[in-house]
XYZ file of C-alpha atoms in Angstrom:
762
model
C 95.548 86.129 -126.999
C 93.520 83.326 -125.389
C 95.907 80.591 -126.478
C 99.037 82.033 -124.744
C 97.029 82.606 -121.551
C 95.709 79.044 -121.619
C 99.204 77.758 -122.394
C 100.613 79.775 -119.478
C 97.931 78.455 -117.109
C 98.677 74.907 -118.226
C 102.373 75.439 -117.579
C 101.555 76.892 -114.151
C 99.336 73.969 -113.257
C 101.954 71.509 -114.496
C 104.659 73.223 -112.451
C 102.465 73.088 -109.327
C 101.707 69.425 -109.953
C 105.378 68.724 -110.598
C 106.358 70.456 -107.360
C 103.773 68.432 -105.446
C 104.958 65.245 -107.084
C 108.497 65.998 -105.982
C 107.479 66.455 -102.388
C 108.528 63.884 -99.823
C 108.324 63.792 -96.045
C 111.157 65.313 -93.994
C 111.744 65.621 -90.255
C 112.784 69.132 -89.174
C 114.590 69.358 -85.834
C 114.355 72.779 -84.195
C 116.342 74.431 -81.396
C 113.560 74.972 -78.884
C 115.456 77.630 -76.976
C 115.852 79.774 -80.101
C 112.143 80.479 -80.610
C 111.696 84.212 -81.389
C 109.885 86.163 -78.634
C 106.986 87.074 -80.937
C 105.751 83.476 -80.714
C 103.953 82.188 -77.634
C 103.723 78.542 -78.754
C 106.396 76.414 -80.369
C 103.824 74.932 -82.719
C 103.135 78.454 -84.039
C 106.843 78.971 -84.653
C 107.093 75.631 -86.467
C 104.130 76.494 -88.653
C 105.503 79.953 -89.448
C 108.892 78.473 -90.363
C 107.196 76.083 -92.747
C 104.950 78.774 -94.275
C 107.940 81.033 -94.825
C 109.189 78.690 -97.514
C 105.882 77.323 -98.809
C 102.182 78.033 -98.382
C 101.284 74.656 -99.865
C 103.549 72.341 -97.875
C 101.624 69.908 -95.685
C 102.504 69.655 -92.001
C 102.425 66.017 -90.789
C 103.383 66.064 -87.101
C 104.769 68.377 -84.471
C 107.118 66.897 -81.849
C 107.631 68.163 -78.334
C 108.640 65.276 -76.035
C 111.335 63.036 -77.545
C 112.067 65.647 -80.214
C 111.376 69.305 -80.892
C 110.256 70.239 -84.366
C 107.935 68.893 -87.002
C 107.646 66.747 -90.083
C 106.276 67.986 -93.383
C 106.040 67.316 -97.099
C 108.791 69.289 -98.828
C 110.609 69.399 -102.117
C 114.374 68.863 -101.938
C 114.829 72.557 -102.704
C 112.461 73.579 -99.907
C 114.267 71.266 -97.524
C 117.602 72.896 -98.372
C 116.170 76.394 -97.854
C 114.541 75.448 -94.570
C 117.792 73.918 -93.306
C 119.358 77.404 -93.468
C 116.635 79.034 -91.360
C 117.501 80.341 -87.872
C 116.641 77.806 -85.218
C 116.669 74.825 -87.582
C 119.124 72.179 -86.407
C 118.679 69.627 -89.168
C 116.311 68.549 -91.927
C 116.360 64.777 -92.376
C 114.576 62.713 -95.034
C 111.882 60.413 -93.680
C 113.480 56.976 -93.467
C 111.828 53.555 -93.733
C 112.429 51.009 -90.970
C 111.433 47.372 -91.121
C 110.203 44.729 -88.697
C 112.787 42.253 -87.472
C 110.773 39.386 -87.666
C 104.801 29.162 -73.283
C 108.125 27.637 -72.801
C 109.931 30.940 -72.297
C 109.000 31.724 -68.674
C 110.232 28.314 -67.494
C 113.373 28.571 -69.604
C 114.159 31.963 -68.059
C 113.366 30.831 -64.528
C 110.180 32.902 -64.299
C 108.016 29.977 -63.199
C 108.216 31.243 -59.601
C 106.507 34.648 -59.928
C 106.094 35.230 -56.199
C 109.858 35.116 -55.799
C 110.432 37.630 -58.562
C 107.418 39.865 -58.365
C 106.641 40.586 -54.720
C 103.391 42.404 -53.984
C 103.949 46.115 -53.628
C 102.104 49.360 -54.199
C 104.018 49.985 -57.426
C 103.501 46.545 -58.925
C 100.809 47.460 -61.429
C 102.101 50.908 -62.274
C 104.583 50.044 -65.018
C 103.527 50.571 -68.632
C 105.233 49.082 -71.688
C 104.754 50.974 -74.945
C 104.974 48.664 -77.962
C 105.653 50.339 -81.319
C 104.710 47.800 -83.970
C 101.882 46.721 -86.317
C 99.098 47.307 -83.808
C 97.072 44.923 -81.695
C 94.273 42.361 -81.959
C 92.602 43.089 -78.612
C 90.149 40.170 -78.701
C 92.667 37.811 -77.188
C 92.801 36.191 -73.759
C 96.353 37.485 -73.434
C 94.845 40.927 -72.775
C 92.591 39.712 -69.945
C 92.730 42.275 -67.134
C 91.437 40.022 -64.372
C 93.200 40.806 -61.103
C 94.590 44.156 -62.198
C 93.721 47.344 -60.370
C 92.495 50.593 -61.916
C 94.441 52.231 -64.711
C 97.231 54.287 -63.051
C 96.306 57.881 -62.320
C 99.409 59.171 -64.090
C 98.320 57.656 -67.415
C 97.589 60.222 -70.160
C 97.240 57.852 -73.092
C 94.342 57.173 -75.410
C 92.511 54.249 -76.897
C 91.386 55.758 -80.196
C 88.193 54.940 -82.041
C 88.046 53.718 -85.629
C 85.467 51.963 -87.752
C 86.807 48.541 -86.736
C 88.169 49.500 -83.316
C 85.767 50.280 -80.480
C 87.845 51.599 -77.564
C 85.159 50.668 -75.032
C 85.576 47.021 -76.025
C 89.232 46.974 -77.111
C 90.944 48.564 -74.117
C 90.793 47.626 -70.456
C 93.053 47.597 -67.407
C 95.703 45.493 -69.242
C 95.614 47.089 -72.702
C 95.318 50.699 -71.569
C 96.254 52.509 -74.780
C 96.065 52.038 -78.541
C 96.924 54.598 -81.213
C 98.053 54.591 -84.835
C 100.432 56.815 -86.804
C 100.384 56.765 -90.621
C 100.962 60.280 -91.959
C 104.604 59.698 -92.864
C 103.852 56.289 -94.354
C 100.967 57.555 -96.455
C 102.916 60.568 -97.680
C 105.535 58.222 -99.105
C 103.528 55.119 -100.020
C 100.095 56.522 -100.764
C 96.798 55.904 -98.976
C 96.500 52.744 -96.905
C 94.698 49.965 -98.726
C 91.942 49.313 -96.209
C 90.916 46.140 -98.009
C 94.154 44.581 -96.716
C 94.933 46.463 -93.507
C 93.076 48.635 -91.092
C 93.606 52.358 -90.741
C 93.324 51.977 -86.987
C 95.274 50.403 -84.121
C 94.006 46.987 -85.232
C 96.736 44.498 -86.162
C 96.183 42.861 -89.544
C 99.725 41.470 -89.604
C 100.151 39.638 -86.287
C 103.627 40.912 -85.474
C 102.464 43.579 -83.017
C 100.095 41.257 -81.169
C 102.911 38.715 -80.865
C 105.443 41.204 -79.480
C 103.051 42.897 -77.045
C 101.837 39.601 -75.570
C 105.436 38.397 -75.308
C 106.320 41.466 -73.269
C 103.378 41.530 -70.883
C 100.566 39.190 -71.933
C 98.329 37.720 -69.247
C 98.614 34.010 -68.481
C 96.503 31.797 -70.764
C 96.172 28.102 -69.970
C 95.923 25.379 -72.617
C 97.605 27.587 -75.185
C 99.163 26.111 -78.332
C 99.579 26.507 -82.063
C 97.667 23.699 -83.763
C 98.589 21.416 -80.865
C 102.258 22.421 -80.764
C 103.893 23.979 -77.665
C 100.956 23.214 -75.407
C 100.942 24.812 -71.983
C 100.383 28.152 -70.281
C 101.387 31.120 -72.407
C 102.281 34.363 -70.620
C 104.328 37.470 -71.077
C 107.421 38.390 -69.144
C 105.790 41.075 -66.971
C 102.401 39.592 -66.060
C 101.117 42.674 -64.245
C 102.571 45.400 -66.418
C 100.184 47.428 -68.561
C 100.446 47.571 -72.345
C 99.968 50.536 -74.653
C 100.229 49.898 -78.379
C 101.365 52.408 -81.011
C 100.829 51.227 -84.568
C 103.631 52.618 -86.728
C 104.274 49.740 -89.125
C 102.221 49.077 -92.227
C 102.381 46.770 -95.229
C 105.220 48.754 -96.803
C 107.297 49.413 -93.696
C 107.586 51.797 -90.748
C 108.563 55.428 -91.407
C 110.718 57.461 -89.084
C 108.325 60.428 -88.894
C 105.580 58.094 -87.618
C 107.962 56.288 -85.244
C 109.157 59.578 -83.778
C 105.555 60.779 -83.365
C 104.664 57.528 -81.586
C 107.707 57.750 -79.297
C 106.736 61.337 -78.548
C 103.219 60.237 -77.620
C 104.324 57.164 -75.657
C 106.691 59.070 -73.381
C 104.156 61.836 -72.870
C 101.456 59.241 -72.156
C 103.485 57.834 -69.283
C 105.185 54.682 -70.617
C 108.182 53.448 -68.620
C 109.578 51.071 -71.259
C 109.421 51.337 -75.052
C 109.740 48.169 -77.136
C 110.669 48.548 -80.808
C 111.125 45.346 -82.798
C 112.203 47.222 -85.893
C 115.278 48.809 -87.374
C 116.926 50.474 -90.325
C 120.444 50.857 -91.565
C 123.259 51.978 -89.299
C 123.632 55.757 -89.259
C 125.291 58.474 -87.202
C 123.209 58.931 -84.087
C 122.189 62.514 -84.920
C 120.711 61.245 -88.207
C 118.925 58.230 -86.703
C 115.370 59.100 -85.630
C 115.048 56.113 -83.310
C 118.357 57.020 -81.634
C 117.237 60.646 -81.266
C 113.881 59.660 -79.830
C 115.489 57.096 -77.532
C 118.000 59.660 -76.219
C 115.244 62.009 -75.127
C 113.153 59.159 -73.764
C 116.186 58.117 -71.694
C 116.491 61.674 -70.365
C 112.929 61.317 -69.099
C 113.652 57.974 -67.422
C 112.236 55.677 -70.109
C 114.161 52.557 -71.151
C 114.140 51.813 -74.894
C 114.620 48.206 -75.989
C 115.208 47.430 -79.681
C 115.856 44.366 -81.803
C 119.377 43.865 -83.132
C 118.245 42.807 -86.615
C 118.010 39.603 -88.615
C 120.968 40.150 -90.959
C 123.300 37.600 -89.326
C 125.575 35.798 -89.333
C 127.544 38.435 -91.229
C 129.723 40.826 -89.237
C 128.782 44.449 -88.518
C 125.141 43.838 -89.473
C 123.487 45.374 -86.405
C 120.722 47.955 -86.170
C 119.953 50.245 -83.199
C 123.536 50.848 -82.126
C 123.238 53.834 -79.789
C 124.580 53.099 -76.282
C 121.412 54.471 -74.623
C 119.362 51.787 -76.480
C 119.230 48.206 -75.180
C 120.000 46.160 -78.295
C 118.810 42.558 -78.190
C 119.983 39.574 -80.240
C 118.276 36.177 -80.495
C 118.938 32.754 -79.031
C 117.069 29.464 -78.963
C 114.934 27.774 -76.322
C 115.276 24.202 -75.088
C 112.117 23.321 -77.033
C 111.892 22.005 -80.575
C 109.382 20.607 -83.059
C 111.105 17.697 -84.816
C 109.966 16.376 -88.179
C 111.994 13.495 -89.592
C 112.880 12.907 -93.236
C 112.920 9.190 -94.025
C 114.556 8.272 -97.356
C 114.109 5.153 -99.418
C 117.788 4.291 -98.915
C 117.195 3.906 -95.175
C 118.774 7.233 -94.139
C 116.930 9.513 -91.689
C 117.430 13.246 -91.107
C 115.921 15.498 -88.443
C 114.238 18.767 -89.348
C 111.547 20.965 -87.772
C 107.934 21.676 -88.652
C 104.651 22.944 -87.230
C 102.518 21.221 -89.852
C 99.162 20.005 -88.593
C 96.982 18.210 -91.099
C 96.687 15.101 -93.216
C 99.928 13.134 -93.042
C 102.041 11.596 -95.782
C 102.077 7.804 -96.057
C 104.445 6.180 -93.596
C 106.002 4.341 -96.557
C 108.227 6.634 -98.676
C 106.755 8.008 -101.906
C 108.466 9.502 -104.963
C 110.977 12.274 -104.289
C 112.116 14.915 -106.791
C 114.654 17.730 -106.540
C 112.996 21.018 -107.528
C 115.957 21.942 -109.725
C 115.101 18.920 -111.898
C 111.398 19.783 -112.079
C 111.548 23.221 -113.616
C 112.413 25.212 -116.711
C 113.619 28.123 -114.595
C 117.220 28.907 -113.702
C 116.218 29.318 -110.041
C 113.597 26.602 -109.918
C 115.483 24.952 -107.072
C 114.159 27.797 -104.868
C 110.516 26.874 -105.550
C 109.481 30.397 -106.444
C 105.979 31.006 -107.808
C 105.407 29.595 -111.283
C 108.722 27.753 -111.512
C 107.681 24.129 -110.911
C 106.338 21.854 -113.664
C 103.172 20.093 -112.386
C 103.802 17.010 -114.509
C 107.133 16.489 -112.733
C 106.063 17.139 -109.119
C 102.483 15.864 -108.923
C 102.043 13.450 -106.038
C 105.702 13.653 -105.034
C 107.756 15.013 -102.168
C 109.700 17.982 -103.548
C 113.141 19.058 -102.273
C 113.379 22.875 -102.334
C 116.218 25.146 -101.252
C 115.990 28.318 -99.149
C 116.430 31.733 -100.650
C 114.593 34.845 -101.916
C 110.942 33.967 -101.182
C 109.371 33.006 -97.857
C 109.716 29.460 -96.553
C 105.964 28.948 -96.259
C 105.405 30.350 -99.746
C 107.688 27.673 -101.187
C 105.358 25.087 -99.693
C 102.375 26.744 -101.369
C 104.220 26.677 -104.698
C 104.757 22.936 -104.279
C 101.128 22.431 -103.256
C 99.770 24.485 -106.168
C 101.863 22.419 -108.581
C 100.341 19.218 -107.174
C 103.189 18.155 -104.892
C 102.361 15.971 -101.906
C 104.996 17.340 -99.526
C 108.125 19.470 -99.262
C 111.588 19.048 -97.795
C 113.107 22.498 -97.460
C 116.907 22.560 -97.223
C 119.108 25.282 -95.784
C 121.981 26.628 -97.832
C 125.284 27.967 -96.520
C 123.594 31.251 -95.568
C 121.519 29.571 -92.842
C 123.704 26.515 -92.274
C 122.246 24.264 -89.558
C 119.766 26.717 -88.069
C 116.236 25.311 -87.995
C 113.196 27.582 -87.760
C 109.750 25.965 -87.602
C 106.771 27.021 -89.748
C 103.064 26.097 -89.774
C 103.149 24.843 -93.364
C 100.018 24.277 -95.424
C 101.218 20.908 -96.681
C 103.387 18.203 -95.083
C 106.795 19.886 -94.950
C 109.948 20.140 -92.874
C 113.067 22.291 -92.794
C 116.435 20.528 -92.596
C 119.978 21.832 -92.204
C 122.526 22.381 -94.955
C 124.404 19.107 -94.410
C 121.236 17.012 -94.439
C 119.986 18.987 -97.423
C 123.121 18.181 -99.394
C 122.720 14.485 -98.571
C 119.049 14.416 -99.591
C 119.857 16.325 -102.774
C 122.647 13.900 -103.698
C 120.300 10.961 -103.130
C 117.456 12.514 -105.128
C 119.737 13.108 -108.105
C 121.784 9.905 -108.073
C 119.135 7.296 -107.255
C 117.007 6.203 -110.269
C 113.855 5.995 -108.119
C 114.330 8.220 -105.064
C 111.612 8.143 -102.386
C 110.958 9.940 -99.111
C 108.380 10.663 -96.454
C 108.128 12.968 -93.432
C 107.277 11.848 -89.904
C 106.144 14.595 -87.506
C 107.385 14.348 -83.916
C 105.249 16.978 -82.155
C 106.791 19.038 -79.338
C 110.050 18.144 -77.634
C 111.464 19.926 -74.564
C 114.816 19.627 -72.842
C 116.751 20.138 -76.074
C 120.476 20.470 -75.449
C 122.559 22.531 -75.847
C 120.407 25.558 -75.320
C 120.469 28.391 -75.780
C 122.531 28.775 -78.927
C 122.897 32.038 -80.829
C 120.551 32.114 -83.834
C 122.294 32.343 -87.194
C 119.958 35.137 -88.314
C 120.742 37.289 -85.272
C 122.732 40.360 -86.380
C 126.337 40.638 -85.174
C 128.893 43.225 -84.187
C 131.214 44.989 -84.276
C 129.370 48.261 -83.905
C 129.755 49.970 -87.289
C 129.089 53.471 -85.899
C 131.105 53.354 -82.655
C 133.366 50.274 -82.540
C 134.318 51.107 -78.931
C 130.749 50.313 -77.781
C 130.063 46.579 -77.729
C 126.809 45.565 -79.433
C 124.526 43.673 -79.227
C 124.041 44.207 -75.530
C 122.706 40.712 -74.814
C 120.553 37.943 -76.263
C 117.140 36.563 -75.282
C 114.812 33.874 -76.648
C 113.945 34.628 -80.277
C 113.515 31.270 -82.057
C 110.178 29.443 -82.303
C 108.400 31.695 -79.790
C 104.717 31.114 -78.962
C 102.670 34.280 -78.369
C 99.385 35.944 -79.336
C 98.304 36.356 -82.953
C 95.920 38.366 -85.075
C 92.522 37.161 -86.198
C 93.033 38.709 -89.634
C 95.448 36.173 -91.153
C 96.547 32.585 -90.645
C 99.759 31.506 -88.942
C 101.730 31.633 -92.221
C 100.457 35.095 -93.113
C 99.728 33.883 -96.647
C 96.469 35.097 -98.260
C 95.593 31.481 -99.029
C 95.896 30.433 -95.379
C 92.308 30.378 -94.088
C 93.249 29.017 -90.653
C 92.731 31.314 -87.678
C 94.671 30.797 -84.445
C 94.903 32.592 -81.108
C 98.638 31.913 -80.816
C 101.433 31.600 -83.340
C 105.059 30.461 -83.266
C 107.508 32.725 -85.098
C 111.180 33.674 -84.908
C 113.372 36.756 -85.123
C 115.124 39.343 -82.994
C 111.650 40.918 -83.079
C 110.730 38.146 -80.646
C 113.792 38.518 -78.401
C 113.345 42.289 -78.001
C 109.975 42.157 -76.167
C 111.349 39.495 -73.826
C 113.874 42.063 -72.610
C 111.265 44.853 -72.657
C 109.099 42.792 -70.327
C 112.016 41.882 -68.085
C 112.975 45.559 -67.894
C 109.415 46.257 -66.730
C 109.814 43.585 -64.039
C 112.968 45.307 -62.810
C 111.232 48.680 -62.904
C 108.380 47.237 -60.819
C 110.844 45.949 -58.227
C 113.208 48.959 -58.379
C 111.113 51.995 -59.405
C 113.960 54.393 -58.640
C 116.422 52.734 -61.020
C 117.431 54.616 -64.154
C 117.235 53.035 -67.627
C 121.021 52.556 -67.508
C 120.850 50.812 -64.127
C 118.168 48.410 -65.392
C 120.170 47.709 -68.527
C 123.318 47.146 -66.460
C 121.527 44.674 -64.177
C 120.354 42.670 -67.192
C 123.819 42.689 -68.786
C 126.111 42.021 -65.833
C 124.055 39.029 -64.682
C 123.744 37.475 -68.160
C 125.447 34.131 -68.639
C 127.834 32.953 -71.354
C 128.332 29.312 -70.340
C 126.186 26.226 -70.021
C 125.969 24.397 -66.704
C 128.767 22.044 -67.818
C 131.131 25.001 -68.201
C 131.230 25.091 -72.001
C 130.655 28.412 -73.730
C 127.331 29.160 -75.425
C 127.510 28.067 -79.054
C 126.881 30.022 -82.228
C 124.736 27.837 -84.499
C 126.179 29.566 -87.572
C 129.713 28.306 -86.865
C 129.212 25.480 -84.399
C 131.874 27.208 -82.282
C 131.772 29.178 -79.051
C 129.942 32.458 -79.528
C 131.882 35.708 -79.160
C 130.798 38.978 -77.541
C 130.061 40.254 -81.060
C 127.450 37.476 -81.335
C 125.821 37.574 -77.887
C 127.097 40.726 -76.208
C 127.092 40.304 -72.440
C 125.415 36.908 -72.779
C 121.972 35.380 -72.374
C 119.590 37.221 -70.077
C 119.019 35.733 -66.601
C 116.128 37.653 -64.989
C 116.277 36.001 -61.579
C 119.853 37.158 -61.061
C 119.121 40.568 -62.592
C 116.711 41.304 -59.760
C 119.673 41.410 -57.350
C 122.788 42.374 -59.364
C 124.849 43.679 -56.470
C 126.453 46.500 -58.442
C 125.320 48.499 -61.471
C 127.014 50.733 -64.021
C 124.792 53.801 -64.002
C 124.698 56.566 -66.599
C 123.064 59.960 -66.866
C 122.204 62.120 -69.852
C 125.306 64.194 -69.053
C 127.484 61.090 -69.462
C 126.009 60.414 -72.884
C 126.487 64.052 -73.911
C 130.168 63.779 -73.021
C 130.258 60.576 -75.058
C 128.997 62.593 -78.042
C 131.759 65.099 -77.391
C 134.241 62.220 -77.546
C 132.847 61.431 -80.995
C 133.652 65.034 -81.997
C 130.015 65.892 -82.606
C 129.383 69.566 -83.314
C 127.146 71.717 -81.139
C 124.391 71.515 -83.756
C 124.647 67.737 -83.968
C 124.452 67.428 -80.201
C 121.539 69.864 -80.086
C 119.743 67.631 -82.595
C 120.171 64.756 -80.132
C 119.330 66.406 -76.811
C 116.364 68.719 -77.189
C 116.034 70.121 -73.703
C 119.615 71.144 -73.052
C 121.768 74.038 -74.148
C 124.964 71.994 -74.118
C 128.340 72.453 -75.759
C 131.572 70.540 -75.375
C 134.324 72.063 -73.257
C 137.487 72.412 -75.336
C 139.559 72.185 -72.148
C 138.163 68.789 -71.204
C 139.603 65.448 -72.271
C 136.662 63.425 -73.617
C 137.059 59.745 -74.473
C 134.660 56.995 -75.489
C 136.574 54.687 -73.125
C 135.263 56.786 -70.222
C 131.611 56.005 -70.941
C 130.397 53.976 -67.958
C 129.173 51.077 -70.097
C 128.628 47.588 -68.584
C 130.794 45.936 -71.252
C 134.126 46.680 -72.940
C 135.096 46.905 -76.586
C 138.853 47.380 -76.759
C 140.394 48.451 -80.057
C 144.159 48.148 -80.554
C 146.020 49.741 -83.415
C 148.026 47.415 -85.661
C 151.599 48.493 -86.199
C 152.369 48.635 -89.921
C 156.042 48.185 -89.279
C 158.053 47.901 -86.124
C 161.705 47.181 -85.481
C 160.684 45.736 -82.133
C 158.431 42.718 -82.704
C 157.660 42.643 -78.999
C 156.162 46.150 -79.126
C 152.857 46.401 -77.276
C 150.093 48.941 -76.725
C 147.994 49.764 -73.699
C 144.377 50.940 -73.789
C 142.805 52.282 -70.601
C 139.099 52.302 -69.726
C 137.462 53.995 -66.757
C 134.353 52.766 -64.947
C 132.260 53.533 -61.856
C 129.999 51.030 -60.102
C 127.097 51.787 -57.772
C 126.218 49.496 -54.894
C 122.536 48.446 -55.040
C 122.909 45.767 -52.365
C 124.102 45.667 -48.796
C 127.603 46.219 -47.408
C 130.091 44.073 -49.252
C 133.655 43.801 -50.546
C 134.146 42.904 -54.202
C 137.296 41.451 -55.750
C 138.119 41.624 -59.452
C 139.229 38.802 -61.734
C 139.832 39.139 -65.445
C 140.498 36.684 -68.258
C 141.325 37.034 -71.937
C 141.545 34.658 -74.873
C 143.220 35.770 -78.090
C 144.649 33.650 -80.884
C 148.221 34.582 -81.721
C 148.923 36.719 -78.702
C 148.290 37.502 -75.069
C 146.342 40.396 -73.588
C 147.261 41.420 -70.064
C 144.507 42.990 -67.977
C 145.250 45.100 -64.896
C 142.393 46.357 -62.699
C 143.192 49.249 -60.359
C 142.088 48.949 -57.601
C 141.339 45.246 -57.652
C 139.255 45.391 -54.467
C 136.210 47.625 -53.860
C 134.520 47.876 -50.458
C 131.016 49.288 -49.967
C 129.386 50.174 -46.659
C 126.005 51.479 -47.835
C 123.481 51.279 -50.666
C 123.985 53.907 -53.356
C 127.726 54.214 -52.684
C 129.881 54.623 -55.797
C 133.425 53.408 -56.451
C 135.587 53.974 -59.515
C 138.278 51.853 -61.103
C 140.394 51.731 -64.243
C 141.281 48.783 -66.452
C 144.481 48.671 -68.473
C 144.545 46.303 -71.446
C 148.037 45.631 -72.799
C 148.486 43.644 -76.001
C 151.058 43.023 -78.728
C 150.598 44.256 -82.263
C 148.601 41.652 -84.203
C 147.457 41.615 -87.828
C 144.506 43.830 -88.692
C 141.267 41.914 -88.301
C 142.498 39.882 -85.326
C 140.050 39.588 -82.461
C 139.592 38.023 -79.069
C 137.332 37.896 -76.085
C 137.568 38.275 -72.336
C 135.598 38.800 -69.175
C 135.929 41.004 -66.106
C 134.099 39.897 -62.971
C 133.598 41.557 -59.610
C 132.485 39.126 -56.896
C 131.593 39.428 -53.228
C 130.928 35.694 -52.832
C 127.196 36.156 -53.394
C 126.989 38.338 -56.480
C 129.025 38.119 -59.675
C 129.015 41.366 -61.653
C 130.361 40.394 -65.081
C 131.417 42.483 -68.053
C 132.004 41.045 -71.502
C 135.182 42.167 -73.272
C 135.784 42.169 -77.016
C 139.240 42.817 -78.493
C 139.922 43.969 -82.035
C 143.004 45.043 -83.947
C 142.488 47.655 -86.657
């Protein structure tokens, strides 16, 4: 009899182990108002709901500020059962998100702080919450000299860990530091503390870079290895910073992000900065969108990066209209490094290399594709180069798959003397600088093709690289970065995204002491500042500028601040030409740059704003035909349902820009047939008495769009006064896929309140 019992026990143990192995983290959204009366605390109800389906399921977090509910480890079967429980709105799988990875203040016109940041009692009472990879607090960018006491409203923490002493790490500038890893560890396993710290400490560098970009203190004589020398500072010099570490070596998980957003809003942050994103999803299934909605309800602006998946269309992350979605542009600063070939031709690239130089006389050049036995050896991936063919030579590599700086290490390990890295069609002529570990430069696609042709056709090709240091005054600037993700909005095409662009290419800001500027394990250099690129870098610029506006206008809502940034953004250079898209070499469209490039000095005094309340966004969700449960999953503190008698429309959302979709007629006897789309808007006067007049323009290939604004004149006699208008867009039927752009401006002679317009035919 013993054998069957033992066999049964083994089966039981195996089934328990199998069930545990199947478990994954889920986020459970609960209807707070439906808590049974026998419970006195929502956390008790959440725990009882979980225990009703499993005694062994692990609870990860409870949420009560930007969400109501909890996250837990569940099997798929348990998740399905729990989803049917009373009071459960939705059960969503934990989702991974990923990071979107000096000169800026002058470029943005912030070199006159007294003009922009007048002394006031509220000046030091704005807090930016940065959700990222943590912080390296031992940096001059977190100097709190000149700041007053930590605001009395602040509820946040600076947590202790074995490598993070809160008494030394936090001060009156860095007032909070926490970490969130339960969701990550439930999916990826325990954190490898030999490579990263299970604390708020930043072993990556990304979080230190973004937080100091947003609100770092001024540091003189800053540079990266001698490049970009000058004073480095964040956008909001006197704002406080609180850091929430949610991103780890394997990504950032939605349960941790939501827990951090919950904490940040409850702590007292006014602005949340998230340089991360996932795939596009319906808003009620997107944890960042859900958290941002409830943060917005509590008066907190959420700024997010647009993503680095450009220049393809419909590649954006963070699409919800209550999120400020930021794309990337360039500065007027560059770091030239010139390729000099033996045939006398010269090509300009970029580099941040600082070390022993190549000979000024060209040395042997080899194309990586001819120095390998691998089918993708041209990409200089690890182990693909033959040392006997590259030793002592400059190697031409092509971009793709592995990191740019890693390609240089591959060349160096194989004995190469230097590297010319060439863009392919994916990146075209966009040049992003790196602090290479050997003499190296990045060149555009056209130059790369020329160097490649020379290296293959010439019997004895030679080359060298001459490094030009730092150059300012580069023109044209800004241009839209090729990597910056583009519209249209794949979830709601009628909402134009991105909202605007900000500097995101070759940005100097603070860095971690854990890794070198390349982030490679072999890079033993340690720097206080680093230069990196991505919409991750443009997002904190806008987060900091939003904090500046909040300092100056503490009563403004998140929508009003966002409107001020958008309607004062510019789309033309001083010579009148439109901002260029580096990916095409042509004028950028609203799907590339949204409302335009941020202009903080004008945003301080926008004249009019397009304001929005939580009620407006709820009606927007009704226009999307969201069910009551889906809306309840978005807005936690409201018992709201759509009114079947009311006419909801996305075109009624009081957004500062316009995305106008026309239907394409499949067949029409009347070729002159046209369609009219009407949008409604309301503007709020935030200036003095004034009369504004409307002008509108449109540019469409193959047709003409007529724009009628009714009324075309708006007069205001007092601050806070609101006026409404409608815009009628009339256009002919054009082939599906056609597009165009336009602009609507209200002007009183002093202010210009501009709205970008994008046209599409579907």
